[in-house]
mmCIF file of C-alpha atoms and ligand atoms in Angstrom:
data_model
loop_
_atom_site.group_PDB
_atom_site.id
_atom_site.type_symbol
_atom_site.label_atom_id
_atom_site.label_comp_id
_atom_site.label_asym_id
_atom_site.label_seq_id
_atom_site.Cartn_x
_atom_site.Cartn_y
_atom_site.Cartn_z
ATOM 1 C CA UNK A 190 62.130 -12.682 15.093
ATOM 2 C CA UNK A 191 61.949 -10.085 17.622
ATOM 3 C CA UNK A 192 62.621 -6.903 15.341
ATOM 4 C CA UNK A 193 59.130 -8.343 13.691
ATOM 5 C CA UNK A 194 57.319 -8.658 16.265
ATOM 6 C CA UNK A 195 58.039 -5.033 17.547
ATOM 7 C CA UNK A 196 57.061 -3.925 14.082
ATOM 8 C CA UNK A 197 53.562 -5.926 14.589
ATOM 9 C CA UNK A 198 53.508 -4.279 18.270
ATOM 10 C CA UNK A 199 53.850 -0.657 16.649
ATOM 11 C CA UNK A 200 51.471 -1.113 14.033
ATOM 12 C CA UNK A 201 48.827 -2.378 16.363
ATOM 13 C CA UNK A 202 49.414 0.536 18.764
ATOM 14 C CA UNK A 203 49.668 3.060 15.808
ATOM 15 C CA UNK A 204 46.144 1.501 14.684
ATOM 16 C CA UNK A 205 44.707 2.099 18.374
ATOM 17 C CA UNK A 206 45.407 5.425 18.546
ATOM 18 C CA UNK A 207 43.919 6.523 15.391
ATOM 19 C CA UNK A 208 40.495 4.336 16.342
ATOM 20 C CA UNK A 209 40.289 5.759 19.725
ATOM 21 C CA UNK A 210 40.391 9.412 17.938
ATOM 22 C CA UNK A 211 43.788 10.515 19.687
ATOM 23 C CA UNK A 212 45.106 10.646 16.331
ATOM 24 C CA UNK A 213 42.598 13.197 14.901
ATOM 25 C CA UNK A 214 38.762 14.150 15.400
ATOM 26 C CA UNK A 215 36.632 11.190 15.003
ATOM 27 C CA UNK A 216 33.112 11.887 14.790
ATOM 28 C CA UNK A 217 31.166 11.516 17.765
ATOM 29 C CA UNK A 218 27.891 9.458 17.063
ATOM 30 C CA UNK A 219 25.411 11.702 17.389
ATOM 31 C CA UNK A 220 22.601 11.389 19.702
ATOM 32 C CA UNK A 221 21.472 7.606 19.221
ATOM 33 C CA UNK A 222 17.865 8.668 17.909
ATOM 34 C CA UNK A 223 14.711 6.937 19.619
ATOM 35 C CA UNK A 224 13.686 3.010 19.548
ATOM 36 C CA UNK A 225 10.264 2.314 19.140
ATOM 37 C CA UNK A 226 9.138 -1.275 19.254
ATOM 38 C CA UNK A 227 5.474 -1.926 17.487
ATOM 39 C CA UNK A 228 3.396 -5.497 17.964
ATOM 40 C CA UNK A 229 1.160 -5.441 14.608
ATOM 41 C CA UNK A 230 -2.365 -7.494 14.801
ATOM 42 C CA UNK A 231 -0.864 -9.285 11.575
ATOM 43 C CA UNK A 232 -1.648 -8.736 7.669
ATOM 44 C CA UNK A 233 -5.631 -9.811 7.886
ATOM 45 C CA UNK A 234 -6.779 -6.829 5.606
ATOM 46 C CA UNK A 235 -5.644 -4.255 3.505
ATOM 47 C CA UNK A 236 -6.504 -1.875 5.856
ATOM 48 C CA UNK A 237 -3.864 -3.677 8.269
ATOM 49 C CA UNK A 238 -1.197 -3.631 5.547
ATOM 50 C CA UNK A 239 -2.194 -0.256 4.928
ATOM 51 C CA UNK A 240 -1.539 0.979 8.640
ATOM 52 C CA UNK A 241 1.857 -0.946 8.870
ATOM 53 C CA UNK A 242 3.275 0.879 5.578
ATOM 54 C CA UNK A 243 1.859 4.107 7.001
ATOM 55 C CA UNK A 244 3.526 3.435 10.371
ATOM 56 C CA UNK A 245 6.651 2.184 8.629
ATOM 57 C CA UNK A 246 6.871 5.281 6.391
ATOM 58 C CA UNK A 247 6.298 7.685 9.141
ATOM 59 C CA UNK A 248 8.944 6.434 11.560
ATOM 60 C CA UNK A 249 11.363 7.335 8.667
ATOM 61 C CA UNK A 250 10.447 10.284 8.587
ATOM 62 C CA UNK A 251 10.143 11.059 11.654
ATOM 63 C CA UNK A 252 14.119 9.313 12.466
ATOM 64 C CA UNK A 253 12.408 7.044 14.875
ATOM 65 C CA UNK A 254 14.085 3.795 14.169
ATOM 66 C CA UNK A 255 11.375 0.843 14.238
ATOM 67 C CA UNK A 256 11.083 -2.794 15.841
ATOM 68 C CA UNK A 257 8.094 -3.873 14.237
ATOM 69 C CA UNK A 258 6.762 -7.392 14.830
ATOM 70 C CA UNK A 259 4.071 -9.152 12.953
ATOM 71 C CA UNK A 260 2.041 -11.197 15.602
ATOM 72 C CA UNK A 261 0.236 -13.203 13.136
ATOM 73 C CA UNK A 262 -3.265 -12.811 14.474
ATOM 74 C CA UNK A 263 -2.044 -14.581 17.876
ATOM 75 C CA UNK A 264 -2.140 -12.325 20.913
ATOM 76 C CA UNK A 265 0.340 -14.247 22.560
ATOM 77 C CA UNK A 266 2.956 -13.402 20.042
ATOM 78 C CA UNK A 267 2.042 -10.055 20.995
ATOM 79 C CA UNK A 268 2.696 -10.562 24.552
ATOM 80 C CA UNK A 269 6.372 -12.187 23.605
ATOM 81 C CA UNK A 270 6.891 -9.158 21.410
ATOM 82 C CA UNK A 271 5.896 -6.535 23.781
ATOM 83 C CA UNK A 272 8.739 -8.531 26.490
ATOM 84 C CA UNK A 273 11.065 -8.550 23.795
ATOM 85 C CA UNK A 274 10.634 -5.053 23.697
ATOM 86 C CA UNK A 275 11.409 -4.593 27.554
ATOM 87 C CA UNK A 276 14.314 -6.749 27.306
ATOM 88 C CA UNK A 277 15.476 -4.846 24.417
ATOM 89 C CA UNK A 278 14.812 -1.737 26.321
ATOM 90 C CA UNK A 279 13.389 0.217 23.632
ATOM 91 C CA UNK A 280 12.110 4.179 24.362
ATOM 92 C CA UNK A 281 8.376 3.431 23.726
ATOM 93 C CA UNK A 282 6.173 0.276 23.285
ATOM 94 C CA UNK A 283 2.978 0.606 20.833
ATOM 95 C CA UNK A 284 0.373 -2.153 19.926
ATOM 96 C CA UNK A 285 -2.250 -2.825 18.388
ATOM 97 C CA UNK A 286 -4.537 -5.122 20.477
ATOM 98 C CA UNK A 287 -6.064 -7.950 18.508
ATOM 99 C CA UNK A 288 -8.364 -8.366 21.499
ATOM 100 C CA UNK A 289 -9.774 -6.320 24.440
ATOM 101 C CA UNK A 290 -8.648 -8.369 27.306
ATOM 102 C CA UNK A 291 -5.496 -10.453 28.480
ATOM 103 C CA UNK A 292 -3.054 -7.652 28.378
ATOM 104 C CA UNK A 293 -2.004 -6.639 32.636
ATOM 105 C CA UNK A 294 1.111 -9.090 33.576
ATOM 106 C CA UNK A 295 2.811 -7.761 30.561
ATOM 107 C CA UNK A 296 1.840 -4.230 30.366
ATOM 108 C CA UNK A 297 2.811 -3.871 34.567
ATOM 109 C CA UNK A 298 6.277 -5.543 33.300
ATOM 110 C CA UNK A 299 6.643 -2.737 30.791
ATOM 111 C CA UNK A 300 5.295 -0.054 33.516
ATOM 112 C CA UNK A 301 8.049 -1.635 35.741
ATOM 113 C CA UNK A 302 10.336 -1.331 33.139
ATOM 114 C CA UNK A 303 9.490 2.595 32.949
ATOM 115 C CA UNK A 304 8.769 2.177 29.605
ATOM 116 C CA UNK A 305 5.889 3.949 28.378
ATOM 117 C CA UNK A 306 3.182 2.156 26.248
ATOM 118 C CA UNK A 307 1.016 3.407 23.450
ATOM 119 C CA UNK A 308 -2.451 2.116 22.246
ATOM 120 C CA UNK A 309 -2.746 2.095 18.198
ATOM 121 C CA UNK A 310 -6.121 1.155 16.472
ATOM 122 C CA UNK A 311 -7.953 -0.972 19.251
ATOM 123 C CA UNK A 312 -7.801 -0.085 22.937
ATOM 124 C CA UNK A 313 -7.879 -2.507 25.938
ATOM 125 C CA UNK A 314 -10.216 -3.682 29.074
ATOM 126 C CA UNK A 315 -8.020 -3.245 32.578
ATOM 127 C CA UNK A 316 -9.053 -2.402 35.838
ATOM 128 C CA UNK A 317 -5.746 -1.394 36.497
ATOM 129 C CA UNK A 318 -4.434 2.268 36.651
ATOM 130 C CA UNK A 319 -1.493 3.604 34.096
ATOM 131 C CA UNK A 320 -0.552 0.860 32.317
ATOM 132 C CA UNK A 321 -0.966 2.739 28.910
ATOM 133 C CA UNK A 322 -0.670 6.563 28.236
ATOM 134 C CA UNK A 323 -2.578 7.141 25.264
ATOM 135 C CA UNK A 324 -4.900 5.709 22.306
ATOM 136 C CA UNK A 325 -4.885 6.613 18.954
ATOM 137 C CA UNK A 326 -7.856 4.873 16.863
ATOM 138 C CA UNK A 327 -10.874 5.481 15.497
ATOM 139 C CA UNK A 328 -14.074 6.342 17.399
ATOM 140 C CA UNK A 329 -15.837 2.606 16.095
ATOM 141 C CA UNK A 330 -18.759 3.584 17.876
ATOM 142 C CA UNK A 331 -19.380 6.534 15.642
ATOM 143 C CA UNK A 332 -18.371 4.579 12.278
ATOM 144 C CA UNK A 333 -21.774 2.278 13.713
ATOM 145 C CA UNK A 334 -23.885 5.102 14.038
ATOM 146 C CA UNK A 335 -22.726 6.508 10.758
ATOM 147 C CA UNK A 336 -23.792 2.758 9.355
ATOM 148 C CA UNK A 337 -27.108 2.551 10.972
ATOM 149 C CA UNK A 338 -27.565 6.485 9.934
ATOM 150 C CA UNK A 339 -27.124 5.390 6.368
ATOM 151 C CA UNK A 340 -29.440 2.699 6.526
ATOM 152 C CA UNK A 341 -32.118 4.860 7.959
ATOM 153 C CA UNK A 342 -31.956 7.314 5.124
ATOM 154 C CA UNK A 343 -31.957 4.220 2.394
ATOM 155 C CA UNK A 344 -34.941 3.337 4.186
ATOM 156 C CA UNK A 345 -36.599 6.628 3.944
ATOM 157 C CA UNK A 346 -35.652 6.940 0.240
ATOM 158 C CA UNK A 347 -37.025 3.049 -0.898
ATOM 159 C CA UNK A 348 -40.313 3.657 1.562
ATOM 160 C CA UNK A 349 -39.351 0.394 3.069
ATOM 161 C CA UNK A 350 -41.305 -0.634 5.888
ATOM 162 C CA UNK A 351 -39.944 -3.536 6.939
ATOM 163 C CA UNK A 352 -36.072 -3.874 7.058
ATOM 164 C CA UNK A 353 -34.061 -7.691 7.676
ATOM 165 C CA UNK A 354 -30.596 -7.370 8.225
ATOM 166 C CA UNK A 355 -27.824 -9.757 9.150
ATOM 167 C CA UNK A 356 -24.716 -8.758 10.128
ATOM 168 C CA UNK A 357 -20.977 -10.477 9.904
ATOM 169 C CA UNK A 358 -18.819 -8.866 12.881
ATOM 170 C CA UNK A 359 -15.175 -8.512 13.010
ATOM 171 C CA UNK A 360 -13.212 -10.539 15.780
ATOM 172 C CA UNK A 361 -14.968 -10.863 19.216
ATOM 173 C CA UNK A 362 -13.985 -9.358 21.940
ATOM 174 C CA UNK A 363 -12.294 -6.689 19.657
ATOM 175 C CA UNK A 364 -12.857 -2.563 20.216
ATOM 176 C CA UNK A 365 -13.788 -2.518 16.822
ATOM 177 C CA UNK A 366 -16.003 -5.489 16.584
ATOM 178 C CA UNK A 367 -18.126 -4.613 19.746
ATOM 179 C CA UNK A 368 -18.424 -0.684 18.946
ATOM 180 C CA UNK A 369 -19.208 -0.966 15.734
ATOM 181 C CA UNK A 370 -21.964 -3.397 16.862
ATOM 182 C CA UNK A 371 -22.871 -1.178 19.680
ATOM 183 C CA UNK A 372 -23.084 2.094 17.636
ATOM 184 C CA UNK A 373 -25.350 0.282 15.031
ATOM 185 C CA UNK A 374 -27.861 -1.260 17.302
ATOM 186 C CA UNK A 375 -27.962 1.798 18.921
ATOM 187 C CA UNK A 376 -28.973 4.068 16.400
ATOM 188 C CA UNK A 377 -31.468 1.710 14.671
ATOM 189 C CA UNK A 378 -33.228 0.180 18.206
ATOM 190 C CA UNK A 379 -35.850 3.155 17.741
ATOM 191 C CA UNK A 380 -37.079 2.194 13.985
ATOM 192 C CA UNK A 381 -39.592 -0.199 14.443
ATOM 193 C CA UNK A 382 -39.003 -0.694 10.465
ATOM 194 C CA UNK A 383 -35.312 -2.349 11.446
ATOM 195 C CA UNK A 384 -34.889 -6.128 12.525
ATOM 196 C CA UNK A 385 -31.373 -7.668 12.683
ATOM 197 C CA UNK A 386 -32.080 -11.259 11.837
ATOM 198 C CA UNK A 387 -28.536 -12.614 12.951
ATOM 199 C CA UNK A 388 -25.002 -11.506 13.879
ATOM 200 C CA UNK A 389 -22.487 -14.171 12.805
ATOM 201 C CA UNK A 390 -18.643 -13.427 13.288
ATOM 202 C CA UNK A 391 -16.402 -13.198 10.261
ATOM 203 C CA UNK A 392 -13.457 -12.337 12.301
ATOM 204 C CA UNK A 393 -12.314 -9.690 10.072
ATOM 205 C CA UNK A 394 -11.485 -12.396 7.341
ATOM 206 C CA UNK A 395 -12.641 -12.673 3.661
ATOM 207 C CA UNK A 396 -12.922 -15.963 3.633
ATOM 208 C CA UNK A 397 -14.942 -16.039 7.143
ATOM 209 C CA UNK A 398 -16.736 -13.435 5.459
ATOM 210 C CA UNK A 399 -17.483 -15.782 2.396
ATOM 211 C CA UNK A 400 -18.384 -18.727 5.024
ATOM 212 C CA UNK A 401 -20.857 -16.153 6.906
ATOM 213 C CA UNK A 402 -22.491 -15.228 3.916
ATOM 214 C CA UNK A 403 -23.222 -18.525 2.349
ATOM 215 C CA UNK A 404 -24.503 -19.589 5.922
ATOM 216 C CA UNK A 405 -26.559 -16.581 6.202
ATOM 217 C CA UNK A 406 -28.261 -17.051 2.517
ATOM 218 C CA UNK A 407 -28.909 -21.074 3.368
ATOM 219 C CA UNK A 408 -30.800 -20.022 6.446
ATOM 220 C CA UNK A 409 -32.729 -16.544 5.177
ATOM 221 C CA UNK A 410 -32.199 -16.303 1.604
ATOM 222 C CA UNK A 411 -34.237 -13.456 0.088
ATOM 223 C CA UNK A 412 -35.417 -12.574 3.432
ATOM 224 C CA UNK A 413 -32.330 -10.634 3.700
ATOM 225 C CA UNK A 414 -32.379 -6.868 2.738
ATOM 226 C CA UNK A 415 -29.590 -5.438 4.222
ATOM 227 C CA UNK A 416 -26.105 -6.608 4.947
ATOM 228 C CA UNK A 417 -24.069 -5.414 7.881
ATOM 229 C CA UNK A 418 -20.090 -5.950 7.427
ATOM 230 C CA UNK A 419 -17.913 -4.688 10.003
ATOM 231 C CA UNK A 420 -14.926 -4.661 7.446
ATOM 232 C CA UNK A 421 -14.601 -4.611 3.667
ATOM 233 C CA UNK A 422 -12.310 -7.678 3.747
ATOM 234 C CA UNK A 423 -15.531 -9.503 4.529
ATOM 235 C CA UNK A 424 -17.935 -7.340 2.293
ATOM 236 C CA UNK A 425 -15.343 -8.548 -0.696
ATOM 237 C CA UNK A 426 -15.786 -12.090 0.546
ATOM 238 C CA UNK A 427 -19.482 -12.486 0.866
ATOM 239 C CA UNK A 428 -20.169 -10.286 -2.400
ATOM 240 C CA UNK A 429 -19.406 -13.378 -4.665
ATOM 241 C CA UNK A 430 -21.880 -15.864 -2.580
ATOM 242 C CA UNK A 431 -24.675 -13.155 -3.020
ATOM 243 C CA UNK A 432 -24.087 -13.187 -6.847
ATOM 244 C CA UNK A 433 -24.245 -16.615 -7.019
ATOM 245 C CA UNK A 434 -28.088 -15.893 -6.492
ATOM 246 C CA UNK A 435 -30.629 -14.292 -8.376
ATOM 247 C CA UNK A 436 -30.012 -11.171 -5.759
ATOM 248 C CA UNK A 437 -28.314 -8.691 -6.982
ATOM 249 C CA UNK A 438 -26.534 -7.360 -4.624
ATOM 250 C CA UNK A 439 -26.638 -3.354 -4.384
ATOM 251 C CA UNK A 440 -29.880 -3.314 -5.505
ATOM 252 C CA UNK A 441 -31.963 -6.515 -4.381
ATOM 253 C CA UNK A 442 -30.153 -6.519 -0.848
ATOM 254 C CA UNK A 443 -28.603 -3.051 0.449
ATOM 255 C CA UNK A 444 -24.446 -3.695 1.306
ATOM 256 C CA UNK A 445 -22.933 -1.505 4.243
ATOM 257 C CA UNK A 446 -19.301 -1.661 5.012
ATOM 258 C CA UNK A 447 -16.196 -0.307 7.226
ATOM 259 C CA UNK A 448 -13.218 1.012 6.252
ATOM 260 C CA UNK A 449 -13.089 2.553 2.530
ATOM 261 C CA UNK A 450 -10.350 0.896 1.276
ATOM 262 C CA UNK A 451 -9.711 1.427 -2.569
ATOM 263 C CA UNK A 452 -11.215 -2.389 -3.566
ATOM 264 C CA UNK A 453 -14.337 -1.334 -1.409
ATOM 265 C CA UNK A 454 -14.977 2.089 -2.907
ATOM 266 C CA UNK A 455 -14.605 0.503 -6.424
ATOM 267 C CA UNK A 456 -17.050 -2.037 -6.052
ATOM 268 C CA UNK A 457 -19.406 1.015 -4.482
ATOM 269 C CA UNK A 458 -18.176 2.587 -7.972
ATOM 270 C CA UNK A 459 -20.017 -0.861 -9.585
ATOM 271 C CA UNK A 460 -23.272 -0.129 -7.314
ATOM 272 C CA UNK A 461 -22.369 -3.458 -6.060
ATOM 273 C CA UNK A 462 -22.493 -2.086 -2.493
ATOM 274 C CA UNK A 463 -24.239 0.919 -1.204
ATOM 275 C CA UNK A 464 -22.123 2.623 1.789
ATOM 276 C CA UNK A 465 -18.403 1.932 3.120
ATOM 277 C CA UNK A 466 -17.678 4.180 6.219
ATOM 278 C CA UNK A 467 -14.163 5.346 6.409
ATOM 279 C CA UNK A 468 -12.126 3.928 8.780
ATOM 280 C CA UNK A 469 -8.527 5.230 8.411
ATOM 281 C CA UNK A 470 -5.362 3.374 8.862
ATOM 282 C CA UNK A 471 -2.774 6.355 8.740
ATOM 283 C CA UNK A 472 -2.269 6.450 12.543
ATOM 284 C CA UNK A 473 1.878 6.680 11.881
ATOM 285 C CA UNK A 474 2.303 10.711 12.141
ATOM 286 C CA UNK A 475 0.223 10.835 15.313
ATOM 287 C CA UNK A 476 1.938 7.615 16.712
ATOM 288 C CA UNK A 477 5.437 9.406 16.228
ATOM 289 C CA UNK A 478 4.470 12.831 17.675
ATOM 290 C CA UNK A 479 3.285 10.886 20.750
ATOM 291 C CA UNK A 480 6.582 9.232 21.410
ATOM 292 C CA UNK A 481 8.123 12.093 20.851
ATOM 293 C CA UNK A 482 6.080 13.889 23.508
ATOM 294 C CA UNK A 483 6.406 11.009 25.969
ATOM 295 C CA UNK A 484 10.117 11.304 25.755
ATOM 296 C CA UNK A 485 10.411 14.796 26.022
ATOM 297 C CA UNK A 486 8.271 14.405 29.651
ATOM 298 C CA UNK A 487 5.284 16.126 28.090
ATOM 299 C CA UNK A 488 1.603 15.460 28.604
ATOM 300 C CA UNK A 489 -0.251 13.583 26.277
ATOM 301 C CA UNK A 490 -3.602 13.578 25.323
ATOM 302 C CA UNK A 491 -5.647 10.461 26.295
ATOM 303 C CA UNK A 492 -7.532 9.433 23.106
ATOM 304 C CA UNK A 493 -6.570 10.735 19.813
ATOM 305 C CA UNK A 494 -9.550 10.103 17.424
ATOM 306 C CA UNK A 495 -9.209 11.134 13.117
ATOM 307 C CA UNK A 496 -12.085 12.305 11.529
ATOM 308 C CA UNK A 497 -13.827 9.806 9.104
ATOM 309 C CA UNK A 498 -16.410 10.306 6.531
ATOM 310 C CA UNK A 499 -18.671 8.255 4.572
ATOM 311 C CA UNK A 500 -18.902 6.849 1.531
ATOM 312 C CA UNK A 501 -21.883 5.952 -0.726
ATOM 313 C CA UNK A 502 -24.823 5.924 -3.125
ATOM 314 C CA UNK A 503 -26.157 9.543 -1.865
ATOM 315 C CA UNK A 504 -23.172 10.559 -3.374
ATOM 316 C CA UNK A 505 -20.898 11.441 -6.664
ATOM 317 C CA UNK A 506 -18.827 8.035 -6.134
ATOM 318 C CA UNK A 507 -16.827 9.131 -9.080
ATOM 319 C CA UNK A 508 -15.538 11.971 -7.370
ATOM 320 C CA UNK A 509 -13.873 9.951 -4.697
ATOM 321 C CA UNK A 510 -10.101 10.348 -4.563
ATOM 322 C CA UNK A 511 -7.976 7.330 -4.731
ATOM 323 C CA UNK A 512 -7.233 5.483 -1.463
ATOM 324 C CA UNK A 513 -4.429 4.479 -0.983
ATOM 325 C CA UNK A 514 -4.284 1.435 1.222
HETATM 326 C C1 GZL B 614 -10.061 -0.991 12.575
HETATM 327 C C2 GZL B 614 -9.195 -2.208 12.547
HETATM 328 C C3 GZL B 614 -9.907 -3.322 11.878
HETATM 329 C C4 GZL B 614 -10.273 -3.007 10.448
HETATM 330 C C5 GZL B 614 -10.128 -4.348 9.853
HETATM 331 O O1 GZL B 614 -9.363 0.080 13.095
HETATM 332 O O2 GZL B 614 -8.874 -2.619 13.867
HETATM 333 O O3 GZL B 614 -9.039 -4.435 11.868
HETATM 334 O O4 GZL B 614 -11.555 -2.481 10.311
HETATM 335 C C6 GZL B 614 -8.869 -4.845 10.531
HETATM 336 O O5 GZL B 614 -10.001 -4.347 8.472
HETATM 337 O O6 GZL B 614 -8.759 -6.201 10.439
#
């Protein structure tokens, strides 16, 4: 009995030392590479599946390992990501706010933390200082004024003089949703030509977008000449309703959209709608550089806007490179 269990005794010892490396280099880890935690809006559009993948594909490449959390549409599964993220005690935070306001008591938890937090895609409204060091996103306001732009020239060219428009916004109280409006109105407020019959919000949905449209045909029918869509998930949904009139839609009404996603610029390919401004969702390379910056203790720069283009009839459609997302 006891000559066994001092064979058990040595082989447990001789099985310590060679796990605790006095038996022979072990490899040390090597530096345990940066945590970032992302709270994604949820999986409304293909441009939002689109800028998950990219983000996904980028911290791979960049060896940032990823928490990334799908919030559903619902910002307070945001808010129990983002302190899942403290508690976790990941190197950066990143979100993408679904809406504008709401976000203080848990971004001061992560400032008390001393974990820094990064805006992707949509930006916030605080009167507080520091809670966030940087946003990358689009410049919406501009993708409005590129809309309204458009419509001006279409106007020009068809020697309209009277134009009706009804728009279908994205989610209220969204960046997106109120600069897109804002850049829109903006640039069209001095055409006397340009009325905006109603703004109805689609929330970013196709099937809202459907709803809208059908709603918005009932009431103004072929009063309508131009619609407004703040996204191309929408666009997609209301195009069917139109069709099930004797519009035609690219021709008897004039289609405007946001964000040039491949099922968008193919039905601009069909002349079924006349203008998509791009709206990228690759944000992941810039995202990564940023954390790396932030956790090297260098500056970063406030708002990180990429360039966007347009898309449409003024234009060899044809000659428009595939998408992607
Ligand atoms: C824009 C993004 C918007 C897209 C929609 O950057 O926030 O949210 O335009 C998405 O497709 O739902």
């Amino acid at each position: 009995m006891l000559r066994s269990t001092a064979f058990r005794l040595i082989g447990i010892m001789l099985s310590l030392l060679l796990f605790t490396g006095c038996a022979g280099a072990v490899e040390e880890p090597d530096e345990p590479g940066l945590l970032l935690g992302f709270s994604q809006i949820g999986s409304e559009s293909a441009w939002r599946i689109g800028n998950t993948r990219d983000i996904e594909n980028s911290a791979e490449e960049y060896g940032i390992s990823l928490m990334l959390e799908n919030a559903n549409q619902n910002q307070e599964n945001q808010i129990d990501a983002i302190r899942r993220f403290i508690a976790y005690k990941v190197d950066v935070i990143a979100f993408s706010p679904i809406v504008e306001d709401g976000w203080d008591n848990v971004l001061m938890e992560a400032k008390e933390a001393g974990i820094p937090v990064v805006l992707v895609d949509r930006d916030i409204r605080t009167e507080k200082e520091g809670l966030t060091t940087c946003l990358i996103g689009a410049d919406f306001y501009n993708e409005g004024v590129m809309a309204g732009q458009y419509l001006i020239r279409k106007a020009d060219e068809l020697g309209l003089e009277e134009v009706n428009i009804v728009e279908i916004t994205g989610t209220q109280n969204s960046t997106p949703m109120e600069q897109r409006q804002a850049g829109f109105a903006d640039t069209i407020s001095s055409d006397p030509r340009m009325h905006i019959l109603e703004s109805i919000d689609g929330d970013f949905i196709k099937s809202r977008g459907a709803e809208c449209m059908r709603y918005l045909l009932e009431t103004y029918g072929e009063e309508i000449d131009v619609v407004y869509s703040h996204n191309d998930e929408m666009t997609l949904g209301a195009l069917p309703e139109i069709e099930k009139t004797s519009m035609i839609p690219g021709k008897d009404i004039i289609i405007i959209s946001i964000d040039a996603g491949q099922e968008a610029i193919d039905v601009l390919k069909d002349g079924r709608i006349n203008c998509v401004v791009e709206c990228t969702p690759n944000l992941g390379d810039e995202l990564m550089e940023i954390v790396f910056k932030l956790k090297n203790g260098e500056e970063v720069e406030a708002v990180i806007h990429p360039t966007e283009q347009v898309f449409s009839d003024e234009m060899d459609v044809n000659s428009i490179a595939p998408r992607g997302y």
